[in-house]
């Protein structure tokens, strides 16, 4: 899971990073000292989990959540618990009290996984997309999708016969794909496992096309394949 930490207290960030390093599937891609900096990161990076302090000057964590149109999974971290009700009204995953312990962090991350698993099961029965192309809606069978590639604010869906360029984020499309068939292998690529021909080191081959495997995704991807 890619995560960012938002906290104006350097000491708190340092303590949290030491604990988070013990979780092998958690990758801290950036730490931010204020919500404005964090919102810029969210616009540029693929973030799965946002660890967010509440008590910050100028804009607090609750105000930041209210300002976000879309957000990753949110786990609040604070020294006080009086904001708990307001936090859960904003659909946060969990609410951690400082100092955070490893068992409590793992419990919160398990909740994140549970939410993702439920979404994956809900999407597993969908077998097509309707994609807007010019003035028409085109039905695209999900089994025909080979891979999906992101470039800035656009994605390209590559199918067996066509490709479709859409002005959406890769994360928003990922949430609609059946989790038992599609896997994120790079910050810019999602692949259909059924259409993989071979895998060589850090490269996936679908037909004659090569797709890179990101370092942050390689271990979980290989485990997902369950090789003999």
Rosetta silent file (secondary structure, phi, psi, omega in degrees, C-alpha in Angstrom):
SEQUENCE: XXXXXXXXXXXXXXXXXXXXXXXXXXXXXXXXXXXXXXXXXXXXXXXXXXXXXXXXXXXXXXXXXXXXXXXXXXXXXXXXXXXXXXXXXXXXXXXXXXXXXXXXXXXXXXXXXXXXXXXXXXXXXXXXXXXXXXXXXXXXXXXXXXXXXXXXXXXXXXXXXXXXXXXXXXXXXXXXXXXXXXXXXXXXXXXXXXXXXXXXXXXXXXXXXXXXXXXXXXXXXXXXXXXX
SCORE:     score description
SCORE:     0.000 S_00000001
   1 L     0.000  127.216  173.272    0.000    0.000    0.000 S_00000001
   2 E   -83.019  132.318 -178.418    1.353    3.421   -0.914 S_00000001
   3 E  -136.912  160.189  168.766    0.732    5.933    1.845 S_00000001
   4 E  -127.277  153.412  178.497    1.454    9.501    2.859 S_00000001
   5 E  -115.011  130.773  178.683    1.632   10.957    6.364 S_00000001
   6 E  -120.354  111.901 -177.237    0.284   14.427    7.100 S_00000001
   7 L  -161.426  136.360  179.949    1.371   15.889   10.446 S_00000001
   8 L   -86.762    0.610 -179.116    2.907   19.210   11.484 S_00000001
   9 L  -105.382  108.261 -177.586    4.885   17.535   14.298 S_00000001
  10 H   -60.266  -37.364 -179.571    8.238   16.189   13.065 S_00000001
  11 H   -64.243  -41.437  178.752    8.690   14.056   16.180 S_00000001
  12 H   -63.961  -40.996  178.478    5.325   12.346   15.636 S_00000001
  13 H   -62.450  -43.831 -179.009    6.189   11.650   12.004 S_00000001
  14 H   -61.012  -44.210  179.232    9.536   10.146   13.010 S_00000001
  15 H   -63.882  -44.378 -178.383    7.916    7.824   15.565 S_00000001
  16 H   -64.568  -40.256 -179.593    5.208    6.747   13.137 S_00000001
  17 H   -62.683  -38.101  178.502    7.740    6.041   10.367 S_00000001
  18 H   -62.989  -38.847  178.092    9.723    3.756   12.650 S_00000001
  19 H   -71.634  -44.276 -176.539    6.593    1.725   13.381 S_00000001
  20 H   -64.311  -28.650  179.077    5.394    1.720    9.772 S_00000001
  21 L   -62.350  -20.553 -179.548    8.753    0.368    8.561 S_00000001
  22 L   -79.982   -7.967  179.265    7.906   -2.885   10.313 S_00000001
  23 L  -100.050  106.619 -169.877    4.961   -3.425    7.947 S_00000001
  24 L   -69.264  -20.419 -179.604    6.481   -4.901    4.798 S_00000001
  25 L   -96.872    7.416 -179.877    3.499   -4.177    2.544 S_00000001
  26 L  -108.884  126.375 -179.393    3.296   -0.491    3.535 S_00000001
  27 E  -121.336  117.845  177.620    5.337    2.064    1.586 S_00000001
  28 E   -84.323  109.636 -176.927    5.593    5.683    2.764 S_00000001
  29 E   -89.727  -20.842  177.177    5.995    7.683   -0.431 S_00000001
  30 E  -167.481  150.553  170.848    5.963   11.112    1.214 S_00000001
  31 E  -115.222  142.225 -176.258    5.481   12.960    4.493 S_00000001
  32 E  -128.223  143.045 -177.944    3.741   16.333    4.542 S_00000001
  33 L   -93.971   -6.893 -179.786    3.704   19.034    7.195 S_00000001
  34 L  -156.061  159.148 -177.460    0.366   20.579    6.172 S_00000001
  35 H   -62.182  -34.563 -178.919   -2.840   19.702    4.287 S_00000001
  36 H   -63.154  -44.366  176.616   -2.104   21.942    1.290 S_00000001
  37 H   -60.833  -41.541 -179.452    1.132   20.094    0.604 S_00000001
  38 H   -65.417  -39.572 -179.583   -0.693   16.779    1.020 S_00000001
  39 H   -64.192  -34.538  176.141   -3.467   17.758   -1.395 S_00000001
  40 H   -66.012  -40.524  178.534   -0.833   18.494   -4.049 S_00000001
  41 H   -63.762  -42.729 -179.476    0.699   15.059   -3.506 S_00000001
  42 H   -61.984  -29.638  178.509   -2.709   13.393   -3.817 S_00000001
  43 H   -76.052  -21.439 -173.683   -3.173   15.103   -7.177 S_00000001
  44 H  -109.048  -25.544 -173.852    0.166   13.826   -8.464 S_00000001
  45 L  -116.036  159.774  175.083    0.740   10.435   -6.845 S_00000001
  46 L   -90.717  106.121 -174.738   -1.150    7.188   -6.525 S_00000001
  47 L  -114.851  127.066  178.756   -1.935    6.998   -2.806 S_00000001
  48 L   -89.302  -39.264 -175.609   -3.769    4.084   -1.206 S_00000001
  49 E  -133.612  132.854  176.432   -3.810    5.257    2.415 S_00000001
  50 E  -110.102  114.058  173.753   -3.710    8.733    3.921 S_00000001
  51 E   -92.749  116.038 -166.351   -2.518    8.923    7.539 S_00000001
  52 E  -127.504  122.011  171.901   -3.818   12.281    8.678 S_00000001
  53 E   -74.114  152.573 -179.636   -3.300   14.291   11.842 S_00000001
  54 L   -95.342  -49.242 -173.614   -6.278   16.386   12.917 S_00000001
  55 L   -82.882   97.437  176.447   -4.807   19.251   14.959 S_00000001
  56 L  -138.542  148.751  179.783   -2.873   21.432   12.513 S_00000001
  57 L   -70.909  160.879  177.389   -2.741   25.230   12.054 S_00000001
  58 L    68.967  -60.797  175.657   -4.464   27.062    9.196 S_00000001
  59 L  -136.567  122.307  179.467   -6.316   23.955    7.960 S_00000001
  60 L   -88.687  176.541 -175.299   -6.968   20.945   10.179 S_00000001
  61 H   -63.164  -39.067  179.286   -7.440   17.355    9.063 S_00000001
  62 H   -62.961  -42.992  178.720  -11.232   17.454    9.165 S_00000001
  63 H   -63.788  -36.570  178.309  -11.296   20.569    6.951 S_00000001
  64 H   -62.640  -46.066 -179.088   -8.922   18.860    4.521 S_00000001
  65 H   -61.287  -38.715  179.338  -11.201   15.832    4.196 S_00000001
  66 H   -66.508  -26.350 -177.559  -14.191   18.094    3.542 S_00000001
  67 H   -84.562  -14.666 -176.660  -12.224   19.839    0.777 S_00000001
  68 L   -84.711  130.414  174.975  -11.303   16.641   -1.090 S_00000001
  69 L   -74.485  -45.922  175.523  -13.545   15.550   -3.966 S_00000001
  70 L  -129.134  148.246 -177.970  -12.005   12.075   -4.019 S_00000001
  71 L  -147.560  155.486  175.060   -9.742   10.575   -1.420 S_00000001
  72 L   -75.538 -173.283  171.747   -7.857    7.373   -0.647 S_00000001
  73 E   -62.475  136.279 -176.263   -8.528    5.317    2.453 S_00000001
  74 E  -116.452  128.031  171.978   -8.119    7.649    5.421 S_00000001
  75 E  -120.223  115.970 -178.708   -6.764    6.734    8.849 S_00000001
  76 E   -82.944  144.129  177.582   -6.784    9.631   11.278 S_00000001
  77 E  -130.018  127.508 -176.741   -4.045   10.040   13.870 S_00000001
  78 E  -155.751  164.231  177.782   -4.432   12.426   16.801 S_00000001
  79 L   -88.414   -8.872 -175.583   -3.602   13.029   20.440 S_00000001
  80 L  -131.484  158.942 -177.451   -7.265   13.502   21.366 S_00000001
  81 L  -112.902    9.004 -176.288  -10.475   11.597   20.709 S_00000001
  82 L   -73.259  -11.455 -179.946  -13.068   14.375   20.705 S_00000001
  83 L   -94.327    4.802 -172.179  -13.081   14.475   16.889 S_00000001
  84 H   -58.046  -46.284 -176.650  -14.021   10.819   16.492 S_00000001
  85 H   -62.399  -46.676  179.091  -17.694   11.381   15.637 S_00000001
  86 H   -62.449  -36.210 -178.985  -16.965   14.032   13.011 S_00000001
  87 H   -64.232  -48.311 -177.159  -14.255   11.803   11.559 S_00000001
  88 H   -71.057  -22.308  172.108  -16.465    8.761   11.047 S_00000001
  89 H   -64.921  -21.176  179.623  -19.141   10.961    9.486 S_00000001
  90 L   -98.503   15.356  173.759  -16.523   11.513    6.765 S_00000001
  91 L    61.438   41.039  173.309  -16.123    7.740    6.210 S_00000001
  92 L   -75.950  157.019 -178.231  -12.605    7.355    7.535 S_00000001
  93 L   -75.264  -43.100 -177.175  -11.346    3.799    7.943 S_00000001
  94 E  -157.883  173.224 -172.251  -10.022    4.150   11.479 S_00000001
  95 E  -139.984  107.289 -175.272   -9.024    6.598   14.197 S_00000001
  96 E  -105.487  137.907  177.677   -5.664    6.118   15.968 S_00000001
  97 E   -97.638  132.693  176.925   -4.588    7.809   19.187 S_00000001
  98 L   -69.901  146.941   -6.986   -0.954    8.869   19.554 S_00000001
  99 L   -76.750  136.003 -177.724    1.428    7.275   20.270 S_00000001
 100 L   -74.706  136.369  176.428    0.476    4.679   17.672 S_00000001
 101 L  -103.744  159.732 -179.997    1.525    1.103   18.384 S_00000001
 102 H   -61.548  -46.360  178.823    2.303   -1.582   15.829 S_00000001
 103 H   -59.040  -38.906 -179.377   -0.638   -3.849   16.792 S_00000001
 104 H   -69.884  -37.207  177.114   -3.057   -0.931   16.511 S_00000001
 105 H   -64.201  -43.929  179.861   -1.622    0.094   13.135 S_00000001
 106 H   -62.260  -37.481  178.162   -1.942   -3.458   11.818 S_00000001
 107 H   -63.734  -40.956  178.815   -5.562   -3.582   12.955 S_00000001
 108 H   -65.302  -41.103  179.885   -6.302   -0.375   11.039 S_00000001
 109 H   -68.873  -29.789  174.497   -4.592   -1.697    7.896 S_00000001
 110 H   -63.653  -36.998  176.784   -6.606   -4.898    8.147 S_00000001
 111 H   -63.586  -38.004  176.710   -9.729   -2.744    7.947 S_00000001
 112 H   -61.137  -47.266  179.567   -8.358   -1.196    4.755 S_00000001
 113 H   -61.192  -40.385  179.925   -7.832   -4.651    3.264 S_00000001
 114 H   -61.900  -41.605  178.771  -11.332   -5.725    4.298 S_00000001
 115 H   -64.049  -43.290  179.580  -12.870   -2.723    2.533 S_00000001
 116 H   -64.863  -38.082  178.727  -10.861   -3.442   -0.629 S_00000001
 117 H   -64.502  -40.523  178.067  -11.862   -7.115   -0.536 S_00000001
 118 H   -63.243  -42.800  178.268  -15.538   -6.210   -0.307 S_00000001
 119 H   -62.868  -41.033 -179.667  -15.174   -3.862   -3.289 S_00000001
 120 H   -62.773  -42.924  179.084  -13.365   -6.562   -5.242 S_00000001
 121 H   -67.151  -36.892  179.700  -16.109   -9.112   -4.593 S_00000001
 122 H   -65.312  -33.431 -177.390  -18.783   -6.587   -5.505 S_00000001
 123 H   -88.175  -12.566 -172.650  -17.068   -5.908   -8.821 S_00000001
 124 L   -66.032  -18.802 -179.268  -16.233   -9.518   -9.650 S_00000001
 125 L   -89.505   -9.967 -179.728  -19.630  -10.121  -11.268 S_00000001
 126 L   -79.033  128.264 -176.667  -19.387   -7.227  -13.717 S_00000001
 127 L  -119.926   15.676  177.091  -18.308   -8.453  -17.138 S_00000001
 128 E  -160.764  161.283  170.675  -18.406   -5.284  -19.268 S_00000001
 129 E  -119.750  152.917  163.113  -17.942   -1.510  -19.326 S_00000001
 130 E  -106.403  120.966 -177.405  -19.787    1.123  -21.270 S_00000001
 131 E  -114.548  130.913 -179.922  -17.217    3.606  -22.542 S_00000001
 132 E   -78.410  121.980  178.318  -18.142    6.936  -24.052 S_00000001
 133 E  -131.261  111.257 -173.455  -16.572    7.364  -27.477 S_00000001
 134 L    58.749 -120.092 -176.146  -17.524   10.521  -29.352 S_00000001
 135 L   -99.735    6.086 -174.892  -21.339   10.684  -29.185 S_00000001
 136 E  -119.941  161.336  172.407  -21.911    6.990  -28.479 S_00000001
 137 E  -105.543  121.968 -177.553  -21.535    4.536  -25.609 S_00000001
 138 E  -104.011  130.646  178.362  -19.529    1.471  -26.582 S_00000001
 139 E   -83.728  123.260 -177.974  -19.884   -1.804  -24.696 S_00000001
 140 E  -120.071  112.005  176.253  -16.457   -3.252  -23.901 S_00000001
 141 E   -61.704  132.781 -178.412  -16.257   -6.780  -22.427 S_00000001
 142 H   -61.961  -33.696 -179.373  -13.868   -6.781  -19.479 S_00000001
 143 H   -64.031  -19.753 -179.854  -12.339  -10.081  -20.643 S_00000001
 144 H   -84.501  -10.884 -179.601  -11.150   -8.263  -23.784 S_00000001
 145 E   -75.004  125.616  179.236   -9.105   -5.721  -21.822 S_00000001
 146 E   -88.801  -53.969  175.820   -5.398   -6.526  -22.063 S_00000001
 147 E  -156.825  165.123  178.726   -3.960   -3.726  -19.959 S_00000001
 148 E  -127.778  133.179 -174.583   -4.680   -0.169  -18.853 S_00000001
 149 E  -123.212  138.246  179.505   -2.069    2.568  -18.944 S_00000001
 150 E  -105.529  143.416  173.187   -2.076    5.974  -17.230 S_00000001
 151 E  -145.866  102.694 -177.005   -0.540    9.181  -18.526 S_00000001
 152 L    64.615 -128.418 -179.737   -1.246   12.269  -16.453 S_00000001
 153 L   -89.712    9.223 -178.071   -4.993   12.770  -16.063 S_00000001
 154 E  -119.128  155.800  170.890   -5.770   10.314  -18.870 S_00000001
 155 E  -128.347  155.177  172.207   -5.800    6.552  -19.201 S_00000001
 156 E  -119.641  122.683  175.703   -5.691    4.301  -22.235 S_00000001
 157 E   -95.555  116.039 -179.782   -7.623    1.033  -22.120 S_00000001
 158 E   -97.203  122.934  177.063   -6.035   -1.466  -24.502 S_00000001
 159 E  -114.122 -178.502 -178.911   -8.297   -4.264  -25.696 S_00000001
 160 L   -64.932  -28.400 -175.180   -7.792   -7.070  -28.189 S_00000001
 161 L  -120.939  -17.160 -173.759   -9.172   -4.965  -31.030 S_00000001
 162 L  -144.788  176.708  168.797   -9.199   -1.322  -29.919 S_00000001
 163 E  -139.843  147.144 -174.543   -7.901    1.245  -27.505 S_00000001
 164 E  -129.817  126.210  178.829   -9.893    3.890  -25.645 S_00000001
 165 E  -101.241  124.464 -175.991   -8.510    7.140  -24.193 S_00000001
 166 E  -127.566  146.426  177.728  -10.465    8.465  -21.220 S_00000001
 167 L   -92.458   72.287  177.688  -10.137   11.521  -19.020 S_00000001
 168 L  -144.148  169.348  178.330  -10.260    9.659  -15.691 S_00000001
 169 L   -89.123  154.944  177.908   -7.738    8.470  -13.121 S_00000001
 170 H   -63.101  -37.348 -178.542   -6.280    4.985  -13.067 S_00000001
 171 H   -64.309  -38.715 -178.779   -7.406    4.553   -9.466 S_00000001
 172 H   -67.015  -35.156  177.479  -11.044    5.298  -10.293 S_00000001
 173 H   -73.479  -39.074  179.827  -11.045    2.628  -13.019 S_00000001
 174 H   -56.776  -37.678 -178.121   -9.207    0.150  -10.793 S_00000001
 175 L   -67.936  -16.570 -179.201  -12.028    0.351   -8.255 S_00000001
 176 L   -99.759   -4.023 -177.631  -14.501   -0.818  -10.923 S_00000001
 177 L   -91.296  147.458  175.726  -12.477   -3.813  -12.124 S_00000001
 178 L   -65.424  121.018 -174.219  -12.919   -7.355  -10.807 S_00000001
 179 L   -66.847  -19.007  179.333  -10.091   -7.838   -8.304 S_00000001
 180 L   -81.011   -5.992 -178.303   -9.777  -11.532   -9.167 S_00000001
 181 L  -119.176  -31.198 -173.001   -8.726  -10.706  -12.747 S_00000001
 182 E  -115.377  143.292 -177.160   -6.898   -7.373  -12.689 S_00000001
 183 E  -141.066  139.658  175.522   -3.815   -6.349  -10.746 S_00000001
 184 E   -78.429  124.799 -179.122   -1.829   -3.142  -10.373 S_00000001
 185 E  -116.811   -5.235 -175.778    1.793   -3.835  -11.359 S_00000001
 186 E  -164.702  157.389  178.683    3.098   -0.267  -11.619 S_00000001
 187 L   -59.700  -20.510 -176.948    1.917    3.191  -10.664 S_00000001
 188 L  -114.472    4.498 -175.325    0.936    3.607  -14.333 S_00000001
 189 E  -138.648  137.717  167.106   -0.231    0.101  -15.315 S_00000001
 190 E  -122.224  136.995 -179.494   -2.983   -2.385  -14.523 S_00000001
 191 E  -122.938  153.550  173.034   -2.938   -5.733  -16.318 S_00000001
 192 E   -88.110  113.746 -175.891   -5.437   -8.498  -16.946 S_00000001
 193 H   -56.088  -37.065 -176.810   -3.831  -11.612  -15.449 S_00000001
 194 H   -62.639  -22.150 -175.506   -5.609  -13.863  -17.960 S_00000001
 195 H  -103.525    5.680  177.046   -3.796  -12.181  -20.856 S_00000001
 196 L   -72.269  130.050  177.541   -0.237  -12.322  -19.508 S_00000001
 197 L   -88.564  -56.838  178.079    1.996  -14.412  -21.790 S_00000001
 198 E  -146.242  163.871  175.380    5.246  -14.438  -19.797 S_00000001
 199 E  -130.681  125.836  179.437    6.994  -12.568  -16.996 S_00000001
 200 E  -126.673  108.942  179.330   10.743  -11.953  -17.072 S_00000001
 201 L    55.789 -105.213 -177.697   12.303  -10.290  -14.040 S_00000001
 202 L  -109.979   27.659 -177.985   10.635   -6.836  -13.967 S_00000001
 203 E  -133.574  133.857  174.210    8.791   -7.092  -17.283 S_00000001
 204 E  -104.376  138.773  176.207    5.385   -8.515  -18.210 S_00000001
 205 E  -114.330  121.546  172.653    4.687   -9.552  -21.787 S_00000001
 206 E  -117.597  113.924 -166.615    1.155   -9.395  -23.166 S_00000001
 207 L    56.700 -123.931  179.211    1.305  -10.503  -26.770 S_00000001
 208 L  -104.128    8.075 -177.915    4.450   -8.710  -27.942 S_00000001
 209 E   -91.139  135.209  178.022    4.001   -5.696  -25.690 S_00000001
 210 E  -101.892  136.404 -178.547    6.285   -5.261  -22.666 S_00000001
 211 E  -127.954  128.552 -176.900    4.942   -3.703  -19.460 S_00000001
 212 E   -74.634  150.051  172.299    7.200   -2.760  -16.526 S_00000001
 213 L  -105.006  121.106  179.792    6.669   -4.055  -13.000 S_00000001
 214 L   -70.504  148.235 -178.125    7.241   -1.338  -10.412 S_00000001
 215 H   -59.673  -35.576 -178.559    9.550   -2.102   -7.497 S_00000001
 216 H   -72.592  -17.929 -174.352    6.812   -1.305   -4.984 S_00000001
 217 H  -106.267  -14.455 -169.101    4.413   -3.747   -6.658 S_00000001
 218 H   -60.511  -49.208 -175.026    6.659   -6.671   -7.595 S_00000001
 219 H   -61.947  -47.362 -178.407    6.503   -8.701   -4.370 S_00000001
 220 H   -68.223  -33.031  178.412    2.732   -8.517   -3.947 S_00000001
 221 H   -65.091  -47.683 -179.299    2.217   -9.198   -7.670 S_00000001
 222 H   -63.245  -40.581  177.324    4.327  -12.369   -7.648 S_00000001
 223 H   -62.236  -37.084  179.651    2.562  -13.593   -4.506 S_00000001
 224 H   -61.414  -35.355 -178.437   -0.739  -12.956   -6.231 S_00000001
 225 H   -73.717  -21.749  178.758    0.273  -15.277   -9.083 S_00000001
 226 L    51.425   58.168 -175.822    1.026  -18.095   -6.616 S_00000001
 227 L   -68.627  153.112  178.895    3.709  -19.691   -8.857 S_00000001
 228 L   -79.514    0.000    0.000    4.584  -23.384   -8.519 S_00000001
